[in-house]
Coordinates of C-alpha atoms in Angstrom, one line a residue:
X1 CA -25.9 -21.3 -36.5
X2 CA -23.6 -21.9 -33.4
X3 CA -24.4 -19.8 -30.1
X4 CA -21.3 -18.5 -30.6
X5 CA -21.4 -17.0 -34.4
X6 CA -25.1 -15.9 -33.2
X7 CA -23.2 -13.7 -30.6
X8 CA -21.4 -12.1 -33.2
X9 CA -24.8 -11.3 -35.3
X10 CA -26.2 -9.8 -32.1
X11 CA -23.0 -7.7 -31.8
X12 CA -23.2 -6.5 -35.2
X13 CA -26.6 -5.7 -35.0
X14 CA -26.1 -3.6 -32.1
X15 CA -23.5 -1.7 -34.0
X16 CA -20.9 -2.6 -31.4
X17 CA -18.6 -4.2 -34.3
X18 CA -18.6 -4.4 -37.9
X19 CA -19.3 -7.2 -39.8
X20 CA -15.8 -6.8 -41.4
X21 CA -14.7 -6.8 -37.6
X22 CA -16.7 -10.2 -37.0
X23 CA -15.2 -12.1 -39.9
X24 CA -11.5 -11.1 -39.0
X25 CA -11.9 -12.1 -35.8
X26 CA -13.8 -15.4 -36.7
X27 CA -10.4 -16.0 -39.3
X28 CA -8.2 -15.2 -36.0
X29 CA -10.2 -17.6 -34.1
X30 CA -9.4 -20.5 -36.3
X31 CA -5.5 -20.6 -35.3
X32 CA -6.0 -18.9 -31.6
X33 CA -8.9 -21.3 -30.4
X34 CA -10.1 -18.9 -28.3
X35 CA -14.2 -18.3 -28.1
X36 CA -15.2 -15.5 -30.3
X37 CA -15.9 -13.3 -27.2
X38 CA -12.3 -13.8 -25.7
X39 CA -11.3 -13.3 -29.4
X40 CA -13.2 -10.0 -29.7
X41 CA -11.9 -8.6 -26.2
X42 CA -8.5 -9.5 -26.7
X43 CA -8.5 -7.6 -29.9
X44 CA -10.0 -4.8 -28.4
X45 CA -12.9 -4.7 -30.7
X46 CA -15.4 -4.7 -28.1
X47 CA -15.4 -4.7 -24.0
X48 CA -16.6 -8.0 -22.0
X49 CA -19.4 -5.8 -20.5
X50 CA -20.6 -4.9 -23.6
X51 CA -20.7 -8.9 -24.7
X52 CA -22.3 -10.0 -21.5
X53 CA -25.0 -6.9 -21.6
X54 CA -25.7 -8.3 -25.3
X55 CA -25.9 -11.5 -24.2
X56 CA -28.2 -10.9 -21.0
X57 CA -30.6 -8.9 -23.2
X58 CA -30.9 -11.7 -25.9
X59 CA -31.1 -14.4 -23.3
X60 CA -33.3 -12.4 -21.0
X61 CA -31.0 -12.8 -18.0
X62 CA -29.8 -9.9 -15.5
X63 CA -26.4 -8.3 -15.7
X64 CA -24.8 -7.7 -12.4
X65 CA -22.1 -5.9 -11.0
X66 CA -20.4 -7.1 -7.6
X67 CA -20.9 -4.2 -5.8
X68 CA -24.8 -4.5 -6.3
X69 CA -25.3 -8.0 -6.3
X70 CA -27.6 -9.4 -4.0
X71 CA -25.2 -12.1 -1.9
X72 CA -26.7 -14.0 0.8
X73 CA -24.1 -15.4 2.9
X74 CA -25.7 -18.5 4.2
X75 CA -25.8 -19.4 0.7
X76 CA -22.0 -18.7 0.0
X77 CA -21.6 -21.1 3.0
X78 CA -23.5 -24.1 1.2
X79 CA -21.3 -24.2 -1.8
X80 CA -17.5 -25.2 -1.3
X81 CA -15.2 -23.2 -2.5
X82 CA -13.5 -25.8 -4.8
X83 CA -16.9 -26.6 -6.6
X84 CA -17.2 -22.6 -6.8
X85 CA -13.5 -22.3 -8.6
X86 CA -13.5 -25.5 -10.8
X87 CA -16.8 -24.1 -12.6
X88 CA -15.9 -20.5 -12.2
X89 CA -19.3 -19.0 -10.8
X90 CA -20.5 -16.7 -7.6
X91 CA -23.2 -18.2 -5.6
X92 CA -25.9 -15.4 -4.8
X93 CA -28.9 -16.3 -2.8
X94 CA -31.9 -18.8 -3.2
X95 CA -35.3 -17.6 -3.6
X96 CA -38.6 -19.8 -4.9
X97 CA -36.8 -22.9 -4.8
X98 CA -34.0 -21.8 -6.9
X99 CA -30.3 -21.2 -6.5
X100 CA -29.1 -17.9 -8.1
X101 CA -25.8 -18.1 -9.4
X102 CA -23.5 -15.5 -11.3
X103 CA -21.6 -17.0 -14.5
X104 CA -19.6 -15.5 -17.2
X105 CA -20.2 -17.7 -19.9
X106 CA -24.0 -18.5 -20.1
X107 CA -23.0 -20.4 -23.7
X108 CA -21.3 -22.9 -21.7
X109 CA -24.1 -25.2 -21.1
X110 CA -22.0 -28.3 -20.4
X111 CA -20.8 -26.9 -17.3
X112 CA -24.1 -25.3 -16.4
X113 CA -25.7 -28.5 -16.6
X114 CA -23.1 -29.9 -14.5
X115 CA -23.5 -27.3 -11.5
X116 CA -27.1 -28.1 -11.8
X117 CA -26.9 -31.8 -11.9
X118 CA -23.9 -31.7 -8.7
X119 CA -26.1 -29.3 -6.7
X120 CA -29.1 -31.2 -7.1
X121 CA -31.4 -28.1 -7.4
X122 CA -32.6 -25.8 -10.2
X123 CA -30.5 -22.8 -10.7
X124 CA -31.1 -19.7 -12.1
X125 CA -28.8 -17.3 -13.9
X126 CA -27.0 -14.0 -13.9
X127 CA -24.3 -12.6 -15.8
X128 CA -21.4 -11.1 -14.2
X129 CA -17.8 -10.2 -15.5
X130 CA -14.9 -12.3 -15.0
X131 CA -13.0 -10.2 -12.7
X132 CA -16.1 -9.5 -10.7
X133 CA -16.3 -13.0 -10.5
X134 CA -12.9 -13.7 -9.3
X135 CA -12.9 -10.4 -6.7
X136 CA -16.3 -12.1 -5.3
X137 CA -14.7 -15.5 -4.6
X138 CA -11.9 -13.8 -3.0
X139 CA -14.0 -11.2 -0.6
X140 CA -16.7 -14.3 0.4
X141 CA -14.4 -17.1 0.3
X142 CA -11.0 -15.5 1.3
X143 CA -7.6 -14.7 -0.7
X144 CA -6.2 -18.1 -1.5
X145 CA -9.4 -20.1 -0.9
X146 CA -9.0 -22.9 -3.2
X147 CA -5.5 -23.4 -2.2
X148 CA -6.2 -23.5 1.4
X149 CA -9.1 -26.3 0.4
X150 CA -6.6 -27.9 -1.2
X151 CA -4.1 -27.9 1.5
X152 CA -7.0 -29.0 4.1
X153 CA -7.6 -32.0 1.5
X154 CA -4.2 -33.0 1.4
X155 CA -3.9 -32.5 5.2
X156 CA -6.8 -35.1 5.6
X157 CA -5.2 -37.6 2.9
X158 CA -1.9 -37.5 5.2
X159 CA -3.9 -38.1 8.3
X160 CA -2.4 -35.2 10.3
X161 CA -4.9 -34.6 13.0
X162 CA -3.3 -31.5 14.3
X163 CA -0.8 -28.4 13.5
X164 CA 2.5 -29.4 13.0
X165 CA 4.4 -29.6 16.1
X166 CA 8.0 -30.8 14.8
X167 CA 10.3 -29.2 12.8
X168 CA 10.0 -32.3 10.2
X169 CA 6.2 -32.4 10.4
X170 CA 6.6 -28.2 9.5
X171 CA 9.1 -28.8 6.3
X172 CA 7.0 -31.3 4.9
X173 CA 4.0 -29.1 4.7
X174 CA 6.1 -26.2 3.6
X175 CA 7.5 -28.4 0.3
X176 CA 3.4 -28.4 -0.3
X177 CA 3.1 -26.2 -3.8
X178 CA -0.1 -25.3 -2.2
X179 CA 1.8 -23.6 0.9
X180 CA 4.1 -21.7 -1.6
X181 CA 0.9 -20.7 -3.8
X182 CA -1.0 -19.4 -0.9
X183 CA 1.7 -17.2 -0.2
X184 CA 2.2 -15.9 -3.5
X185 CA -1.8 -15.3 -3.6
X186 CA -1.4 -13.4 -0.4
X187 CA 1.6 -10.9 -1.4
X188 CA 0.3 -10.9 -5.2
X189 CA -3.4 -9.5 -3.9
X190 CA -1.2 -6.9 -1.6
X191 CA 0.6 -5.3 -4.3
X192 CA -2.6 -5.1 -6.5
X193 CA -4.6 -3.2 -3.7
X194 CA -1.6 -1.1 -3.6
X195 CA -0.7 -2.2 0.0
X196 CA 2.1 -0.9 1.5
X197 CA 2.6 -3.6 4.7
X198 CA 1.3 -7.1 5.2
X199 CA 0.6 -7.8 8.8
X200 CA 0.1 -11.8 9.4
X201 CA -1.0 -11.8 13.2
X202 CA -1.6 -15.2 15.1
X203 CA -3.9 -15.8 17.7
X204 CA -5.0 -19.0 19.9
X205 CA -7.7 -20.3 17.2
X206 CA -6.7 -17.7 14.3
X207 CA -4.6 -16.2 12.0
X208 CA -5.6 -12.9 11.3
X209 CA -4.0 -10.7 7.7
X210 CA -4.4 -7.3 7.3
X211 CA -2.9 -4.9 4.5
X212 CA -2.0 -1.4 5.4
X213 CA -3.1 0.8 2.2
X214 CA -3.1 4.6 2.4
X215 CA -1.8 4.5 5.9
X216 CA -4.8 2.3 7.5
X217 CA -4.9 -1.2 8.3
X218 CA -7.7 -3.3 6.4
X219 CA -8.5 -6.9 7.3
X220 CA -8.1 -9.4 4.4
X221 CA -10.9 -12.2 3.9
X222 CA -9.0 -15.6 4.2
X223 CA -10.1 -19.0 4.6
X224 CA -11.1 -19.8 8.7
X225 CA -8.9 -22.7 8.1
X226 CA -5.9 -20.8 7.5
X227 CA -4.8 -21.0 11.5
X228 CA -4.4 -24.8 10.9
X229 CA -1.2 -23.9 8.8
X230 CA 0.0 -21.0 10.3
X231 CA 3.8 -22.8 11.3
X232 CA 4.0 -24.0 7.7
X233 CA 3.0 -20.4 6.2
X234 CA 5.5 -18.7 8.8
X235 CA 8.2 -21.3 8.0
X236 CA 7.9 -20.6 4.4
X237 CA 8.6 -17.0 4.5
X238 CA 11.6 -17.4 6.7
X239 CA 12.9 -19.8 4.1
X240 CA 12.1 -17.1 1.5
X241 CA 13.8 -14.5 3.5
X242 CA 16.8 -16.7 4.4
X243 CA 16.1 -17.3 8.0
X244 CA 16.6 -19.4 10.9
X245 CA 13.5 -21.7 10.4
X246 CA 14.4 -23.5 14.0
X247 CA 14.5 -20.4 15.7
X248 CA 11.0 -19.1 17.3
X249 CA 12.3 -17.3 20.8
X250 CA 14.3 -14.4 18.9
X251 CA 13.0 -11.5 16.4
X252 CA 14.1 -12.2 13.1
X253 CA 14.8 -9.7 9.8
X254 CA 15.1 -10.6 6.3
X255 CA 14.4 -9.6 2.7
X256 CA 12.7 -11.1 -0.1
X257 CA 13.2 -10.2 -3.8
X258 CA 10.1 -10.9 -6.2
X259 CA 8.9 -10.0 -9.6
X260 CA 5.2 -9.7 -10.2
X261 CA 3.8 -8.6 -13.4
X262 CA 7.1 -7.5 -15.0
X263 CA 7.8 -5.2 -11.6
X264 CA 10.6 -5.9 -9.3
X265 CA 9.7 -5.6 -5.3
X266 CA 11.9 -6.0 -2.3
X267 CA 9.9 -7.2 0.6
X268 CA 11.4 -6.5 4.0
X269 CA 10.4 -9.1 6.4
X270 CA 10.2 -8.9 10.5
X271 CA 9.3 -12.0 12.4
X272 CA 8.3 -10.8 16.0
X273 CA 7.6 -13.8 18.6
X274 CA 4.5 -13.7 20.6
X275 CA 2.5 -16.2 23.1
X276 CA 0.4 -17.2 20.4
X277 CA 3.1 -18.0 17.9
X278 CA 5.4 -15.9 15.3
X279 CA 3.8 -12.3 14.0
X280 CA 5.0 -11.4 10.7
X281 CA 5.3 -7.8 9.1
X282 CA 5.9 -7.4 5.4
X283 CA 7.1 -4.1 4.0
X284 CA 6.9 -3.8 0.2
X285 CA 8.8 -1.6 -1.7
X286 CA 9.0 -1.2 -5.7
X287 CA 12.0 -1.2 -7.0
X288 CA 10.9 1.0 -9.7
X289 CA 12.6 4.5 -9.5
X290 CA 9.9 6.9 -9.2
X291 CA 10.8 9.8 -7.9
X292 CA 8.8 13.0 -6.9
X293 CA 10.0 16.4 -8.2
X294 CA 9.9 18.8 -5.6
X295 CA 7.1 20.5 -7.0
X296 CA 5.1 17.6 -6.8
X297 CA 5.5 16.7 -3.1
X298 CA 2.4 19.0 -2.0
X299 CA 4.5 21.9 -0.6
X300 CA 3.0 25.7 -0.9
X301 CA 5.1 28.4 -2.6
X302 CA 6.4 29.5 0.7
X303 CA 7.5 26.4 1.9
X304 CA 9.2 25.2 -1.3
X305 CA 10.8 28.8 -1.7
X306 CA 12.8 27.8 1.8
X307 CA 13.9 24.3 0.7
X308 CA 15.1 25.1 -2.5
X309 CA 17.0 28.2 -1.2
X310 CA 18.3 25.5 1.9
X311 CA 19.4 22.8 -0.7
X312 CA 21.6 24.9 -2.2
X313 CA 23.5 26.0 0.6
X314 CA 27.2 24.5 0.7
X315 CA 26.8 23.5 4.4
X316 CA 24.2 22.9 7.6
X317 CA 21.8 20.3 8.3
X318 CA 18.2 19.9 6.9
X319 CA 16.2 17.9 8.9
X320 CA 12.7 16.0 8.0
X321 CA 10.9 15.0 10.9
X322 CA 7.6 13.0 11.2
X323 CA 6.4 9.2 12.2
X324 CA 7.1 6.4 10.5
X325 CA 5.5 6.0 7.2
X326 CA 4.7 10.0 6.6
X327 CA 6.7 10.1 3.4
X328 CA 10.0 11.6 5.0
X329 CA 12.1 9.4 2.5
X330 CA 10.3 10.5 -0.4
X331 CA 11.2 13.9 0.5
X332 CA 14.9 13.4 1.1
X333 CA 15.0 11.3 -2.2
X334 CA 13.6 14.5 -4.1
X335 CA 16.0 16.8 -2.6
X336 CA 19.1 14.9 -3.4
X337 CA 17.6 14.0 -6.7
X338 CA 17.3 17.9 -7.5
X339 CA 21.0 18.5 -6.4
X340 CA 22.6 15.3 -7.7
X341 CA 25.6 16.2 -10.4
X342 CA 28.4 15.0 -11.8
X343 CA 30.6 17.9 -9.6
X344 CA 29.3 16.7 -6.2
X345 CA 29.8 13.6 -4.3
X346 CA 26.6 12.3 -2.3
X347 CA 26.6 9.5 0.0
X348 CA 23.9 8.0 2.2
X349 CA 23.9 6.0 5.0
X350 CA 20.1 4.3 5.5
X351 CA 18.2 1.8 7.1
X352 CA 17.1 0.1 4.8
X353 CA 18.0 1.8 1.4
X354 CA 14.4 2.0 0.1
X355 CA 15.0 3.1 -3.6
X356 CA 18.5 3.0 -5.8
X357 CA 19.5 6.7 -6.2
X358 CA 21.4 6.8 -9.6
X359 CA 24.9 8.9 -9.3
X360 CA 24.6 8.6 -5.4
X361 CA 26.8 6.1 -3.1
X362 CA 24.1 4.4 -0.8
X363 CA 25.4 2.6 2.6
X364 CA 23.1 -0.2 4.2
X365 CA 23.4 -0.2 8.3
X366 CA 24.3 -3.2 9.6
X367 CA 24.1 -3.3 13.7
X368 CA 25.3 -6.4 14.0
X369 CA 28.8 -6.2 12.4
X370 CA 28.9 -2.9 14.1
X371 CA 28.0 -0.5 11.0
X372 CA 25.9 1.7 12.6
X373 CA 24.8 5.6 11.9
X374 CA 27.5 7.1 13.7
X375 CA 30.0 4.7 12.6
X376 CA 29.1 4.9 8.8
X377 CA 29.1 8.7 9.2
X378 CA 32.7 8.7 10.6
X379 CA 33.8 6.3 7.3
X380 CA 31.8 8.4 4.9
X381 CA 33.8 11.6 5.9
X382 CA 36.9 9.9 4.7
X383 CA 35.8 9.7 1.3
X384 CA 35.5 13.2 0.4
X385 CA 31.8 13.9 0.1
X386 CA 29.9 17.4 -0.9
X387 CA 26.6 15.9 0.4
X388 CA 25.7 13.2 2.9
X389 CA 22.2 12.0 4.1
X390 CA 22.0 10.0 7.6
X391 CA 18.8 8.0 7.5
X392 CA 17.8 8.8 11.0
X393 CA 19.3 10.6 14.0
X394 CA 18.8 8.2 16.7
X395 CA 21.2 9.5 19.8
X396 CA 23.6 11.5 20.9
X397 CA 26.5 10.3 19.4
X398 CA 25.0 10.1 15.9
X399 CA 23.8 13.8 16.3
X400 CA 27.1 15.4 17.5
X401 CA 28.7 13.5 14.4
X402 CA 25.9 15.3 12.0
X403 CA 26.2 18.7 13.3
X404 CA 29.9 18.8 13.5
X405 CA 30.0 17.4 9.8
X406 CA 27.8 20.3 9.0
X407 CA 29.9 22.7 10.7
X408 CA 32.8 21.5 8.6
X409 CA 31.5 22.7 5.3
X410 CA 29.3 19.7 4.2
X411 CA 25.5 19.5 3.7
X412 CA 23.7 16.8 5.4
X413 CA 20.1 15.4 5.5
X414 CA 18.4 13.7 8.2
X415 CA 15.5 12.7 9.9
X416 CA 14.0 12.6 13.2
X417 CA 10.7 11.7 15.3
X418 CA 9.1 14.5 16.6
X419 CA 5.8 15.9 16.4
X420 CA 6.4 19.2 14.8
X421 CA 9.1 21.3 13.3
X422 CA 9.9 23.3 16.3
X423 CA 9.8 20.0 18.7
X424 CA 13.3 19.0 16.4
X425 CA 15.2 21.9 18.0
X426 CA 14.1 20.8 21.5
X427 CA 14.9 17.3 20.8
X428 CA 18.5 18.1 19.6
X429 CA 18.8 20.0 23.2
X430 CA 17.6 17.5 25.0
X431 CA 19.9 14.8 23.4
X432 CA 22.6 17.0 24.9
X433 CA 23.5 19.1 22.0
X434 CA 24.8 22.7 23.0
X435 CA 22.2 25.2 21.8
X436 CA 25.4 27.0 20.3
X437 CA 25.9 24.2 17.7
X438 CA 22.1 23.6 17.0
X439 CA 21.6 27.2 16.0
X440 CA 24.9 27.6 13.8
X441 CA 24.4 24.2 12.0
X442 CA 20.7 23.9 11.3
X443 CA 19.2 25.5 8.1
X444 CA 15.8 24.1 8.3
X445 CA 13.4 21.7 9.9
X446 CA 10.5 20.1 7.7
X447 CA 7.6 18.5 9.7
X448 CA 5.3 16.2 7.3
X449 CA 2.2 13.9 7.4
X450 CA 0.3 12.1 4.7
X451 CA -3.2 12.4 4.3
X452 CA -5.6 10.5 1.9
X453 CA -6.6 12.2 -1.1
X454 CA -10.3 12.1 -2.0
X455 CA -11.1 9.5 -5.0
X456 CA -11.7 11.2 -8.2
X457 CA -14.3 8.8 -9.2
X458 CA -16.6 9.1 -6.4
X459 CA -16.0 12.7 -5.2
X460 CA -18.7 15.5 -4.6
X461 CA -19.6 18.2 -2.6
X462 CA -20.6 18.3 1.3
X463 CA -21.1 20.5 3.9
X464 CA -19.0 19.9 7.0
X465 CA -20.4 20.1 10.5
X466 CA -19.4 23.7 12.1
X467 CA -18.0 21.7 15.1
X468 CA -15.6 20.2 12.4
X469 CA -14.3 23.1 11.0
X470 CA -14.2 24.7 14.6
X471 CA -11.6 21.6 15.9
X472 CA -9.4 22.5 13.0
X473 CA -9.1 25.8 14.2
X474 CA -11.1 27.7 11.0
X475 CA -14.6 29.2 10.8
X476 CA -16.9 28.9 7.6
X477 CA -15.1 30.8 4.5
X478 CA -17.3 32.8 2.3
X479 CA -17.4 30.5 -1.1
X480 CA -15.4 27.9 0.3
X481 CA -16.4 24.2 -1.6
X482 CA -15.8 21.2 0.4
X483 CA -15.5 17.5 -1.0
X484 CA -15.8 13.9 0.4
X485 CA -15.7 10.5 -1.2
X486 CA -19.2 8.5 -1.4
X487 CA -17.4 5.4 -1.6
X488 CA -17.1 3.6 -5.2
X489 CA -15.7 0.2 -6.3
X490 CA -12.4 1.9 -7.6
X491 CA -11.7 3.1 -3.9
X492 CA -13.1 0.0 -2.3
X493 CA -15.9 1.8 -0.8
X494 CA -13.3 4.1 1.6
X495 CA -13.9 7.4 -0.5
X496 CA -10.2 8.0 -0.6
X497 CA -7.6 6.7 -3.2
X498 CA -3.8 7.7 -2.7
X499 CA -2.3 10.2 -0.7
X500 CA -0.5 13.7 -0.6
X501 CA 1.4 15.5 2.0
X502 CA 1.0 18.2 4.2
X503 CA 3.9 20.1 5.4
X504 CA 5.2 22.6 8.2
X505 CA 8.6 24.4 7.1
X506 CA 10.6 26.0 9.7
X507 CA 13.2 28.8 8.1
X508 CA 16.2 29.0 10.9
X509 CA 16.7 32.4 10.3
X510 CA 18.4 35.1 12.9
X511 CA 15.4 35.4 15.2
X512 CA 14.8 31.7 15.5
X513 CA 18.9 31.1 16.4
X514 CA 18.8 33.7 18.8
X515 CA 15.6 31.6 20.6
X516 CA 17.6 28.5 20.2
X517 CA 20.6 30.2 21.9
X518 CA 18.6 30.9 24.8
X519 CA 17.3 27.1 25.2
X520 CA 13.7 28.7 24.4
X521 CA 10.8 26.2 24.5
X522 CA 9.4 24.8 21.5
X523 CA 6.0 26.8 21.4
X524 CA 7.7 29.9 21.9
X525 CA 9.8 29.2 18.7
X526 CA 7.0 28.0 16.8
X527 CA 5.1 31.3 17.7
X528 CA 7.9 33.4 16.3
X529 CA 8.4 31.2 13.2
X530 CA 4.5 31.8 12.7
X531 CA 5.2 35.7 12.5
X532 CA 7.7 34.9 9.8
X533 CA 5.3 33.1 7.3
X534 CA 5.6 29.3 9.1
X535 CA 2.0 27.7 8.1
X536 CA 1.5 25.0 10.8
X537 CA 0.5 20.9 9.8
X538 CA -3.2 22.1 10.3
X539 CA -2.9 25.1 8.3
X540 CA -1.3 23.1 5.4
X541 CA -4.3 20.5 5.7
X542 CA -6.4 23.3 5.7
X543 CA -5.4 24.7 2.2
X544 CA -5.4 21.2 0.8
X545 CA -8.9 20.7 2.2
X546 CA -10.0 24.1 0.2
X547 CA -8.3 22.7 -2.8
X548 CA -10.6 19.7 -2.6
X549 CA -8.1 17.2 -2.3
X550 CA -8.8 15.9 1.3
X551 CA -11.2 16.1 3.9
X552 CA -11.6 17.8 7.3
X553 CA -11.5 14.4 9.1
X554 CA -8.7 13.1 7.3
X555 CA -6.2 16.5 8.5
X556 CA -7.8 15.8 12.0
X557 CA -6.9 12.3 12.0
X558 CA -3.1 12.9 11.1
X559 CA -2.6 16.1 13.1
X560 CA -2.4 17.3 16.5
X561 CA -3.9 20.6 17.8
X562 CA -2.3 23.5 17.2
X563 CA -1.2 24.9 20.9
X564 CA 0.6 28.0 20.3
X565 CA 0.9 30.3 23.7

């Protein structure tokens, strides 16, 4: 009886599969040429973990998960990445003269014997899933470590002694399939980890790679040798983005369209020259049309009622404010998606167009050919629109045009960068817009931020420090229960997974209009609005805390103290 047939009997004995299922898998195996375990997992008859635990029990070997594996970094450094990836194992540590390693297939005796012979030392086995071994190699050797090792080997073979200094040298290296593969691995891993941005930042003797996940930046483990190839990697990205590879003194912006796992993505690439080399920022946008319904944005009942009323008005301006990456575009798209119909002509001008909206005419800003927000807005008016969206009000000219467009019977959506909703009013006035124009055209202002959501997998109750609640402007509430994430594999030990929005909705009613006419400061406008039901960003965050969606620390991180005179 072969070891693989013995595996089948073990699984039947543990009642993880039936004898009939085993016989069927063995019959399929003759044509698929897969190993029995692979055939059973592919047929969804049993999980890989159940197979490994069964083997571990029968062979008296430990089964490990990456999160709890006793890994010694000194041992990792002793074993070359090319060797590790070739035989698909993960070095763990050394004890009692033995090298402890984790393998996925303890029945592959030929490979295990080769590992023992090549390393010239006795080895002890532990079992680990294929995914954990792959993640462990990425974590401890770096993303694309095998590819980078091959590039180093090729470099030595070609006798290139230093980083490429000439365009010819760099171009030769960018044609290397390993350079292409390494860039692909960085992008693929970013998408797998739900990153919204990739940052590639050079220094004198290093190249730092970071992913922005749920609004925060995290270092990506990459091989130390990556800095030798920074020129080749940057040039490869320029080629993919159709940028000028010879230009290294000026900023450049480009775009890459890729398909990964059947899904299309737009990558917006920005190159910025620095004294240490060119820095790259890649914004990742999925082309999959996923629109939140307005009820899913995170607005409370009061804010949702106001917004629903405002988007039904035939004219006026609705402003969404907040810093870059606070979800303003998602809110605007949700509003447009709600009111889009065959009876209405909707035109947008954006920079960039992040998602294609069905039934809506979208225009991309091109400053180099003088297609600015202001010029685009003028042209849009000649297309008989009912509703318009201006990506951002950046200057007086755009602000004046947007307001006059609203006053001539159009509903206009746009964004501003201000700290809170009332601040948008004073920003418009400071730009030079007359108070009477602001008061008569502005329907409402929505300020928003994104807060991280507690990971549901490791969520547990905790008691926050009283000073934390005091900083939020809150006291202990009877019956209030607080939660936080302990940290697990699913959330990469951050305690958070995903984000939701908190909102501050300012209804520009008659009393607010009167204050605007009098050029009233933002804090007085905010004080007046509080009496009409406005909830500040921190108050909105507090509700999310009491609902168990986020933590006090997270709300404090993204909001400023409510200063109301």
